[in-house]
CSV table of C-alpha atoms and ligand atoms in Angstrom, one decimal:
chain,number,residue,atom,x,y,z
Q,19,UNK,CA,-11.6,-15.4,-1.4
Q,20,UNK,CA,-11.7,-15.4,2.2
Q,21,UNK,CA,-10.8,-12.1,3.8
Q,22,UNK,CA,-8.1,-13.7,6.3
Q,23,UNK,CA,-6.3,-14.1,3.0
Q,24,UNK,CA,-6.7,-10.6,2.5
Q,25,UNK,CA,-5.9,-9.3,6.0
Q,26,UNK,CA,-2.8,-10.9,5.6
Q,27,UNK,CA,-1.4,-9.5,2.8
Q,28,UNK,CA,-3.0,-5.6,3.6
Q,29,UNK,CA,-5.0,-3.3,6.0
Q,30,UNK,CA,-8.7,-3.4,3.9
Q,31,UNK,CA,-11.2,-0.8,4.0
Q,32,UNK,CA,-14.7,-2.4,3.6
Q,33,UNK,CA,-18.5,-1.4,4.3
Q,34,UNK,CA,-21.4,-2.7,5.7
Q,35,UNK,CA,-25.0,-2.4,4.3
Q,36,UNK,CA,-28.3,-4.3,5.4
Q,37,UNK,CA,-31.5,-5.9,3.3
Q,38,UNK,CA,-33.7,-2.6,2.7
Q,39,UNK,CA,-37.1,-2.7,5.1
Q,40,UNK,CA,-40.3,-2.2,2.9
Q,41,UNK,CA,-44.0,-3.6,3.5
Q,42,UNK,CA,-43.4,-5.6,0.0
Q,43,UNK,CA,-40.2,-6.8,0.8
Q,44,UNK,CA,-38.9,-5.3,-2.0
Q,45,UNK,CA,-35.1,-5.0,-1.9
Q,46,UNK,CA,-34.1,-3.6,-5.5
Q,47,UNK,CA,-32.8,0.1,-3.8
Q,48,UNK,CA,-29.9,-2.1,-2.7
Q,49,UNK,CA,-28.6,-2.5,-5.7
Q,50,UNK,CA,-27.9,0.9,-6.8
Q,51,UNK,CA,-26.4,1.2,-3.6
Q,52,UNK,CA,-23.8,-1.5,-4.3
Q,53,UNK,CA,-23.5,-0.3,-7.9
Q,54,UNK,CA,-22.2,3.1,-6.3
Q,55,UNK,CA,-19.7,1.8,-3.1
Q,56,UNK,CA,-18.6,-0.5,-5.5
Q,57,UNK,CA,-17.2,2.4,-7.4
Q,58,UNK,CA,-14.8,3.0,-4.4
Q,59,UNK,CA,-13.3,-0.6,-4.6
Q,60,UNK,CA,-13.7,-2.0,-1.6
Q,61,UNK,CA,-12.0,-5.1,-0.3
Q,62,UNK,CA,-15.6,-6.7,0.8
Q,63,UNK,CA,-18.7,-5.5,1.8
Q,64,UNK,CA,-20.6,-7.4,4.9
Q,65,UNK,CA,-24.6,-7.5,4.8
Q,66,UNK,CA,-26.8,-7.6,7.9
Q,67,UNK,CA,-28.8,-10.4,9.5
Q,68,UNK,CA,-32.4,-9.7,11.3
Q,69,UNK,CA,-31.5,-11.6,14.6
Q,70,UNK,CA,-34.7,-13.5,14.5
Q,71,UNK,CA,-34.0,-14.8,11.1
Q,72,UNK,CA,-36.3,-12.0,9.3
Q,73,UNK,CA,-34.4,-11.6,6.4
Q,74,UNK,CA,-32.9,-14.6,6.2
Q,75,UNK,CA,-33.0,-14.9,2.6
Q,76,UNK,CA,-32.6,-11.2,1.9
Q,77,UNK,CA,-29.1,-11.0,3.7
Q,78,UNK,CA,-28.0,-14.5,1.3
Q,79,UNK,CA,-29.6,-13.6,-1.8
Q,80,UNK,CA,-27.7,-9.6,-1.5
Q,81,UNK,CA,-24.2,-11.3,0.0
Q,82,UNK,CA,-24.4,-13.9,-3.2
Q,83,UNK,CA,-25.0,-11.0,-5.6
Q,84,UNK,CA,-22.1,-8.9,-4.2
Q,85,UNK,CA,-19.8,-11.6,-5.2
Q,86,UNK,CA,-21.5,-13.1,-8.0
Q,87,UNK,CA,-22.2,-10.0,-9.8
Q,88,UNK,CA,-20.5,-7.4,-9.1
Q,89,UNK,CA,-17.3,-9.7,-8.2
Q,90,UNK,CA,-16.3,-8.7,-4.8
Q,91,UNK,CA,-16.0,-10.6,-2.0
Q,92,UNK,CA,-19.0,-10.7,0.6
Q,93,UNK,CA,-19.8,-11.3,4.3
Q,94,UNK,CA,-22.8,-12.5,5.2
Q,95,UNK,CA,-24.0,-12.4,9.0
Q,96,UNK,CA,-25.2,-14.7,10.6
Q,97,UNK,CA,-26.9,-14.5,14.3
Q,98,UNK,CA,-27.9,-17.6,16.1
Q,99,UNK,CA,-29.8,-16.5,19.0
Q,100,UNK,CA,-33.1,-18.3,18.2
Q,101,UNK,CA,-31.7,-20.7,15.1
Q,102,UNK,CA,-31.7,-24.3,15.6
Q,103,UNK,CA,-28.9,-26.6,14.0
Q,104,UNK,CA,-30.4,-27.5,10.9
Q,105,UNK,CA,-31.7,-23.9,9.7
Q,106,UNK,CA,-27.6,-23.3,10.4
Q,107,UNK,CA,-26.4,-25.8,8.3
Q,108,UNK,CA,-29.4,-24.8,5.8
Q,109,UNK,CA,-27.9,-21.6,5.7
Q,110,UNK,CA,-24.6,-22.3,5.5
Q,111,UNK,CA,-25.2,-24.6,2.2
Q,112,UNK,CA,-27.0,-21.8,1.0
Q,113,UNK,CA,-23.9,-19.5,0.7
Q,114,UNK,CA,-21.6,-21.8,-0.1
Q,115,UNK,CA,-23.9,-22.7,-3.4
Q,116,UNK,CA,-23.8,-19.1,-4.2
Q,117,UNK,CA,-19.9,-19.2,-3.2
Q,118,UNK,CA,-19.7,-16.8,-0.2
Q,119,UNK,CA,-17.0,-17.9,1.8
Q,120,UNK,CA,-17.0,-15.2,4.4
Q,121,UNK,CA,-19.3,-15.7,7.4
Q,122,UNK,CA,-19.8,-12.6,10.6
Q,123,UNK,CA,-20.8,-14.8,13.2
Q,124,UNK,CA,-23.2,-13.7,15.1
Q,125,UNK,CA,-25.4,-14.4,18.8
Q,126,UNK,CA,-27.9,-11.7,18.2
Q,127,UNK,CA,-29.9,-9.4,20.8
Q,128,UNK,CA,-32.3,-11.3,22.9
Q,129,UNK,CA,-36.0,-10.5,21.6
Q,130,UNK,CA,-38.7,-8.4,23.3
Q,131,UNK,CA,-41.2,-11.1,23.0
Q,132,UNK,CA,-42.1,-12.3,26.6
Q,133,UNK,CA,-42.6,-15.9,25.5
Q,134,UNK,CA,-39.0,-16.5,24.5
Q,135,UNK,CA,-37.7,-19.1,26.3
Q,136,UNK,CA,-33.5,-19.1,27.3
Q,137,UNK,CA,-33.8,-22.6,28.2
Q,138,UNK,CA,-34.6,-23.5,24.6
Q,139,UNK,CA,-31.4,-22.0,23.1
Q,140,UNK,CA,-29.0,-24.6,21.1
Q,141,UNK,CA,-26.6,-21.9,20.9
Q,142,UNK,CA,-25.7,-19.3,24.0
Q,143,UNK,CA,-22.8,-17.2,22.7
Q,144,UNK,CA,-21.1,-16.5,19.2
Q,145,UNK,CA,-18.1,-19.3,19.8
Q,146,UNK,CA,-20.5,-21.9,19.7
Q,147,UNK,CA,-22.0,-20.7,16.7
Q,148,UNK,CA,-18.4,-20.9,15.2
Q,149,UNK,CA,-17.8,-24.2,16.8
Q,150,UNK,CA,-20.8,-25.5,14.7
Q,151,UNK,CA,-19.8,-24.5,11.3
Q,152,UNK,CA,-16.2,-25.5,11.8
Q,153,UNK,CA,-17.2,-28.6,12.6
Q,154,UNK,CA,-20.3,-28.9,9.8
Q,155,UNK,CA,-18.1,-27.2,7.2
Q,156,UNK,CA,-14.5,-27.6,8.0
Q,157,UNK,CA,-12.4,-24.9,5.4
Q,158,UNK,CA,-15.6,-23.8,3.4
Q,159,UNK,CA,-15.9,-20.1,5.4
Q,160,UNK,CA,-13.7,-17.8,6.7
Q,161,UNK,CA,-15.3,-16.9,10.1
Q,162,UNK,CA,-15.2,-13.4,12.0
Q,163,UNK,CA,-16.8,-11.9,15.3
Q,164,UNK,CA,-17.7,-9.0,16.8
Q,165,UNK,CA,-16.2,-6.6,19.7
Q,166,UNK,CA,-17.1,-4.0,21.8
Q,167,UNK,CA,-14.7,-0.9,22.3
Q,168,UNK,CA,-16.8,0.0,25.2
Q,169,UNK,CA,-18.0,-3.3,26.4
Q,170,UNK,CA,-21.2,-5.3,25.7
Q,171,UNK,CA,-24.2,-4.2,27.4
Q,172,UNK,CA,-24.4,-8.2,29.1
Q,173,UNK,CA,-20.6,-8.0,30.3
Q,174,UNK,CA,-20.0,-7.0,33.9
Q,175,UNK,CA,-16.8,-5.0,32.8
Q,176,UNK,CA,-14.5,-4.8,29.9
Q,177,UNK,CA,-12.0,-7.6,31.6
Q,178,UNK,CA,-14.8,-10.5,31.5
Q,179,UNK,CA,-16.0,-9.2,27.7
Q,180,UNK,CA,-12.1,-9.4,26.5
Q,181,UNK,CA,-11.9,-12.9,28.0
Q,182,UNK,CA,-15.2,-14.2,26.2
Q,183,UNK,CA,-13.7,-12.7,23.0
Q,184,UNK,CA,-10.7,-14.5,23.5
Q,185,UNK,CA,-12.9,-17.6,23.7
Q,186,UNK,CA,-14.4,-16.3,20.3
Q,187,UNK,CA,-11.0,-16.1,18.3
Q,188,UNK,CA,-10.0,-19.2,20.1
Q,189,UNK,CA,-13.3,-20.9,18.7
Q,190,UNK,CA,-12.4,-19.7,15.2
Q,191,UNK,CA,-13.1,-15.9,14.6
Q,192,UNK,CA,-10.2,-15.4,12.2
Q,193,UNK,CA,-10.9,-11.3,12.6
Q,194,UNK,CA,-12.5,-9.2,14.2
Q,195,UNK,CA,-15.1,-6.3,13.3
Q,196,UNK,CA,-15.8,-3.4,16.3
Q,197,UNK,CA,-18.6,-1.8,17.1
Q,198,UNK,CA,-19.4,2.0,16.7
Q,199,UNK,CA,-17.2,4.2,18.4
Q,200,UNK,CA,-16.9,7.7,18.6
Q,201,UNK,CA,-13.6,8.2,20.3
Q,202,UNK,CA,-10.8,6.4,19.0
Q,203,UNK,CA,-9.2,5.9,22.0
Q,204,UNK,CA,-11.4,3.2,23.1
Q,205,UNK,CA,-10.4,1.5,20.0
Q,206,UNK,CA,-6.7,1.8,20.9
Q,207,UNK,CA,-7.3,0.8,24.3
Q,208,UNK,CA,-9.4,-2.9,22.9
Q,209,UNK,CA,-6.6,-3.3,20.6
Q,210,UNK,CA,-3.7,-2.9,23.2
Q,211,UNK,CA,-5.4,-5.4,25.5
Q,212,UNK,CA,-6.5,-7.8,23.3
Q,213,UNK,CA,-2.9,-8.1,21.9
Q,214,UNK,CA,-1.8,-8.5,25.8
Q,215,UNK,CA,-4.1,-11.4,26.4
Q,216,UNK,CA,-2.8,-13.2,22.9
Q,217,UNK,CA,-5.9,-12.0,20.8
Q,218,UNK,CA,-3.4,-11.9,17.8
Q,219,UNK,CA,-6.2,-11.3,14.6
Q,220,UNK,CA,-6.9,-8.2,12.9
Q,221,UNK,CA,-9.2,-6.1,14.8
Q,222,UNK,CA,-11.1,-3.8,12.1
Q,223,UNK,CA,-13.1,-0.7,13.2
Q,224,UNK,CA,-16.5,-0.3,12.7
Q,225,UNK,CA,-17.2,3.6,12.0
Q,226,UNK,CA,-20.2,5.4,11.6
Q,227,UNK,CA,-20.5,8.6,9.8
Q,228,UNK,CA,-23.1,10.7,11.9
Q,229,UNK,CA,-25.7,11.5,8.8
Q,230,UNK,CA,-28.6,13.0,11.3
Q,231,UNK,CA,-28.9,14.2,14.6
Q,232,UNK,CA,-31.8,11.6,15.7
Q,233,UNK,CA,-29.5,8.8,14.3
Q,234,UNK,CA,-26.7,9.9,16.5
Q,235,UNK,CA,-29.0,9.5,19.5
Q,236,UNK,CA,-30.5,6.5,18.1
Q,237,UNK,CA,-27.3,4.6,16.9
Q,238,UNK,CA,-25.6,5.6,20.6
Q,239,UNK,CA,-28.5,4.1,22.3
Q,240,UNK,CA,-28.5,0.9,20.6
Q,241,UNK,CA,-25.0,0.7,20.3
Q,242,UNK,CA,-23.7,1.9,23.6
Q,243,UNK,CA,-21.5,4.1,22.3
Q,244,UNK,CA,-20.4,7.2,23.6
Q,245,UNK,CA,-20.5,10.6,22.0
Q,246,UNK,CA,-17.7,13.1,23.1
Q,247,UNK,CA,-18.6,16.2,24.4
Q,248,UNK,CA,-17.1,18.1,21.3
Q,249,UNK,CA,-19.0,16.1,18.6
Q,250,UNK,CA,-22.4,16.7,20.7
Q,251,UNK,CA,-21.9,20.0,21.0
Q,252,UNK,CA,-21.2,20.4,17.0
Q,253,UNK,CA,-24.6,18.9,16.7
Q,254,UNK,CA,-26.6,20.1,19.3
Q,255,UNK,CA,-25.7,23.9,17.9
Q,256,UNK,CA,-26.4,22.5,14.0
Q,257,UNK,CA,-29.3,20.2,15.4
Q,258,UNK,CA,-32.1,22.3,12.9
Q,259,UNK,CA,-29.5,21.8,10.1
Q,260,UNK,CA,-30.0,18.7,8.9
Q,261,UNK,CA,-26.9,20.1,6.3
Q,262,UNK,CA,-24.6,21.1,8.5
Q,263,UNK,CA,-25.2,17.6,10.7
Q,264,UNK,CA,-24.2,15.7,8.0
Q,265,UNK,CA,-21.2,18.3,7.2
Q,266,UNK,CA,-19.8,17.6,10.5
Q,267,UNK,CA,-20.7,14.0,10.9
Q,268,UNK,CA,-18.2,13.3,7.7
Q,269,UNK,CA,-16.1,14.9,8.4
Q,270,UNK,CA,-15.7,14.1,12.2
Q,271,UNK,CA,-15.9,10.4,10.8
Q,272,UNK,CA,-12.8,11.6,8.2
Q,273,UNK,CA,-11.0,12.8,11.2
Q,274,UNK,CA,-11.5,9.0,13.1
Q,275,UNK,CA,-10.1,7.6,9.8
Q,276,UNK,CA,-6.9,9.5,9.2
Q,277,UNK,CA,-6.6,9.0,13.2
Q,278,UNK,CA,-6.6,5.4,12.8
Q,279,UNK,CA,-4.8,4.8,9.8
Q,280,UNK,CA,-1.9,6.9,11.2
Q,281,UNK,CA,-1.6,4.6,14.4
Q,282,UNK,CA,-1.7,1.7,12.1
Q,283,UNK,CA,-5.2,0.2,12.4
Q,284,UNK,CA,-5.8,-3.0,10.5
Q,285,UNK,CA,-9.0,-1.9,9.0
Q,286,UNK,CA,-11.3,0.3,8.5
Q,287,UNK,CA,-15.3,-1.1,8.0
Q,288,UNK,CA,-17.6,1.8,7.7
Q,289,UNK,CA,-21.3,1.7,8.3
Q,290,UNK,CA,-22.7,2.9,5.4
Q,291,UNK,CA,-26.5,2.7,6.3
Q,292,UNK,CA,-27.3,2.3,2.7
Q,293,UNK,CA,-26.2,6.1,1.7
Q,294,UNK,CA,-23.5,5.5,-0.7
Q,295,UNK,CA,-23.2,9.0,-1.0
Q,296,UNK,CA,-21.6,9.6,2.5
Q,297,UNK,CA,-18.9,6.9,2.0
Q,298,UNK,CA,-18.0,8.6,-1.3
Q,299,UNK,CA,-17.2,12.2,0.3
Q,300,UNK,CA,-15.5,10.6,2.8
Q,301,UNK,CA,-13.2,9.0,-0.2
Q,302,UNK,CA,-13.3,11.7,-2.3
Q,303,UNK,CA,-11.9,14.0,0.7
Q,304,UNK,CA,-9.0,12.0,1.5
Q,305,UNK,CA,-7.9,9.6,-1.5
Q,306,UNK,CA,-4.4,9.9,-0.9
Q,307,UNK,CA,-4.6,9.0,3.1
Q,308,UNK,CA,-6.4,6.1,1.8
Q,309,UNK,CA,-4.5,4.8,-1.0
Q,310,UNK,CA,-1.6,4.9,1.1
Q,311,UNK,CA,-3.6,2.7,3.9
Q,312,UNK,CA,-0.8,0.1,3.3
Q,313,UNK,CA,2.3,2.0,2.9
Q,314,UNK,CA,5.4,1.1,5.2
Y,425,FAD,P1,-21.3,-13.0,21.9
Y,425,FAD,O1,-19.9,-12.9,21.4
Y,425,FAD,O2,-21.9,-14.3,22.1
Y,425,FAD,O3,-21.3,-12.1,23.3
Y,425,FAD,C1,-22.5,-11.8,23.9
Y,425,FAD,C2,-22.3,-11.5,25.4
Y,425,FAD,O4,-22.0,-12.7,26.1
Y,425,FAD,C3,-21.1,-10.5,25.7
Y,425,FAD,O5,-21.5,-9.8,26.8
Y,425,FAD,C4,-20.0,-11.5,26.0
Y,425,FAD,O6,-19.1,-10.8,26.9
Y,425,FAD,C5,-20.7,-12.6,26.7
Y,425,FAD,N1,-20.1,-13.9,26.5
Y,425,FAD,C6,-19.6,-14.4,25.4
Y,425,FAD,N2,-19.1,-15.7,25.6
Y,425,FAD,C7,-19.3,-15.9,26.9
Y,425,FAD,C8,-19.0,-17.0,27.7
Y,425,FAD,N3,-18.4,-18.1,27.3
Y,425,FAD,N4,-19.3,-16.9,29.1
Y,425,FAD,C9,-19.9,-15.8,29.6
Y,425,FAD,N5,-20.2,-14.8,28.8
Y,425,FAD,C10,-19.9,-14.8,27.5
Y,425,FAD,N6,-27.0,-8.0,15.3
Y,425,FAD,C11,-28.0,-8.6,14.4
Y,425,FAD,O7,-29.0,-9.0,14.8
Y,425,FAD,N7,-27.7,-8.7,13.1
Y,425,FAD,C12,-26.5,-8.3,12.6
Y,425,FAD,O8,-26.3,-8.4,11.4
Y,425,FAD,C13,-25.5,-7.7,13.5
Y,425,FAD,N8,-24.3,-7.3,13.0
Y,425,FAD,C14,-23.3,-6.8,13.9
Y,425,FAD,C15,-22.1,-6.5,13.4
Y,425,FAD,C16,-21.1,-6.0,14.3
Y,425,FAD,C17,-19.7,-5.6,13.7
Y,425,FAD,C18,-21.4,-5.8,15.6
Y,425,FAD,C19,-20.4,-5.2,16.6
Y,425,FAD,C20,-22.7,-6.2,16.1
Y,425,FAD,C21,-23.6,-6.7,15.3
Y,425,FAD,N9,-24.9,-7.1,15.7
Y,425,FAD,C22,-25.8,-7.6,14.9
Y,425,FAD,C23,-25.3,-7.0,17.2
Y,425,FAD,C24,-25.0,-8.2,18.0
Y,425,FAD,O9,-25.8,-9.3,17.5
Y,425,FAD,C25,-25.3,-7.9,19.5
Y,425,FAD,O10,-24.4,-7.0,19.9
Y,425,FAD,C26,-25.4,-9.1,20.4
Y,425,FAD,O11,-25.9,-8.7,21.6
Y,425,FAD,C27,-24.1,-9.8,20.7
Y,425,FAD,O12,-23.6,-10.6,19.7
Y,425,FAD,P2,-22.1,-11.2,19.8
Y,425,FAD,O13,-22.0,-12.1,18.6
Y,425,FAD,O14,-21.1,-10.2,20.0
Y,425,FAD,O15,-22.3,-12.1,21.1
């Protein structure tokens, strides 16, 4: 099923998880952790793409077993930063064999390596990417896109990043997923002016449960997202508590979620960096808020 078929019937609450990284590209730890979100019944559950193609095959071979096996629907992402048009359309019959319908698409980061040549790049920004399989598989996937609460690093300000993502959703993004965010507020704010410029899709947000304190540093680095005063504080004073870190990074991230489901938020997508365990206290702490997700 593709999840704009879902979105439009219901606000979802989904997860993200990426291929395991081992020397013997072993990935089998991934499947207990789908055996244990899927316990929580989510309505899909998105796997990561290396943006120079790395685990190409990883992210297909997880996103087909999702829906194969353990019959729920599946996103696969797909970056396009350094793909050419045939290793696309390779990729694309690839999950539609293994019936994925669901497709994040994806530019990517730009590699460290000094030899990588811009000029060489069939596809510059996600739209085109969503151009191409639109026009290579008309109807087979159910396209979505990223967005930035508080901008993309590339963007000169939020104005020029809400106008390429309006390019994005006009080039076929059907929804869109956020990145991290800390503060909700910046999520209210995207939403607000994306509806005023006619973005009209779901927007779901992305949230991150803070697990350590290095991965709060790490993940706000990487991610550009900002950490509010108070929850730096909680951490900084808990920082030689690895315990009490992840205490207060669930339930900070429980806080965001009964935030944003009371203000009416289309979705909620949590980043589950492969710990089932922290998306299950988050349910089991709130299972009533979330049942209720779709009430009138
Ligand atoms: P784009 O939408 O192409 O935007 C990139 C930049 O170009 C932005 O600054 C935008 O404002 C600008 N831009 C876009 N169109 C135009 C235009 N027409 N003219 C001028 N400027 C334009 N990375 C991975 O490697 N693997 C993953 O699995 C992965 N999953 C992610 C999931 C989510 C939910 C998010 C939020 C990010 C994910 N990323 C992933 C990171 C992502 O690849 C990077 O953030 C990347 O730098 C941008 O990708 P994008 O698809 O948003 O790019």
């Amino acid at each position: 099923m593709k999840i704009s078929d879902i979105l439009k019937t219901k606000s979802t609450i989904s997860f993200e998880i990426f291929p395991p990284k081992n020397k013997d590209g072993d990935i089998s730890s991934i499947y207990h952790t789908i055996e244990e979100l899927s316990k929580l019944n989510p309505d899909f559950i998105s796997v990561t793409y290396g943006a120079g193609g790395s685990n190409r095959d990883k992210t297909i071979e997880i996103a087909s077993t999702i829906k194969n096996q353990y019959h729920i629907e599946s996103v696969a992402h797909l970056t396009c930063i350094n793909a050419t048009e045939e290793s696309i359309r390779d990729i694309c019959q690839q999950l539609r064999n293994n019936n994925v319908e669901n497709i994040l698409g994806l530019r990517g980061d730009f590699p460290n390596d000094p030899n990588f040549n811009k000029d060489e790049m069939v596809f510059h920004y996600a739209k085109e990417l969503d151009e191409f399989i639109i026009k290579e598989f008309p109807n087979d996937f159910c396209l979505s896109g990223a967005c930035y609460p508080e901008v993309h690093y590339e963007a000169d300000c939020f104005e020029d990043d809400l106008k390429a993502l309006k390019q994005k959703v006009d080039a076929g993004a059907e929804y869109l997923v956020t990145q991290v965010f800390y503060d909700n507020n910046y999520y209210y704010r995207l939403v607000k002016e994306a509806r005023r410029i006619g973005i009209t899709v779901p927007i779901l947000a992305g949230i991150m449960p803070v697990t350590n304190a290095k991965s709060l540093l790490r993940s706000s680095k990487m991610c550009g997202s900002s950490v509010p005063y108070n929850l730096s504080t909680m951490i900084e004073n808990y920082y030689h508590y690895p315990k009490a870190v992840r205490e207060i990074g669930i339930n900070y991230a429980t806080a965001q979620i009964i935030d944003l489901i009371t203000n009416g938020v289309d979705g909620i997508h949590i980043y589950t960096m492969n710990k089932p365990e922290i998306a299950q206290s988050i349910f089991a702490s709130i299972p009533t808020v979330l049942e209720n997700l779709n009430h009138d």
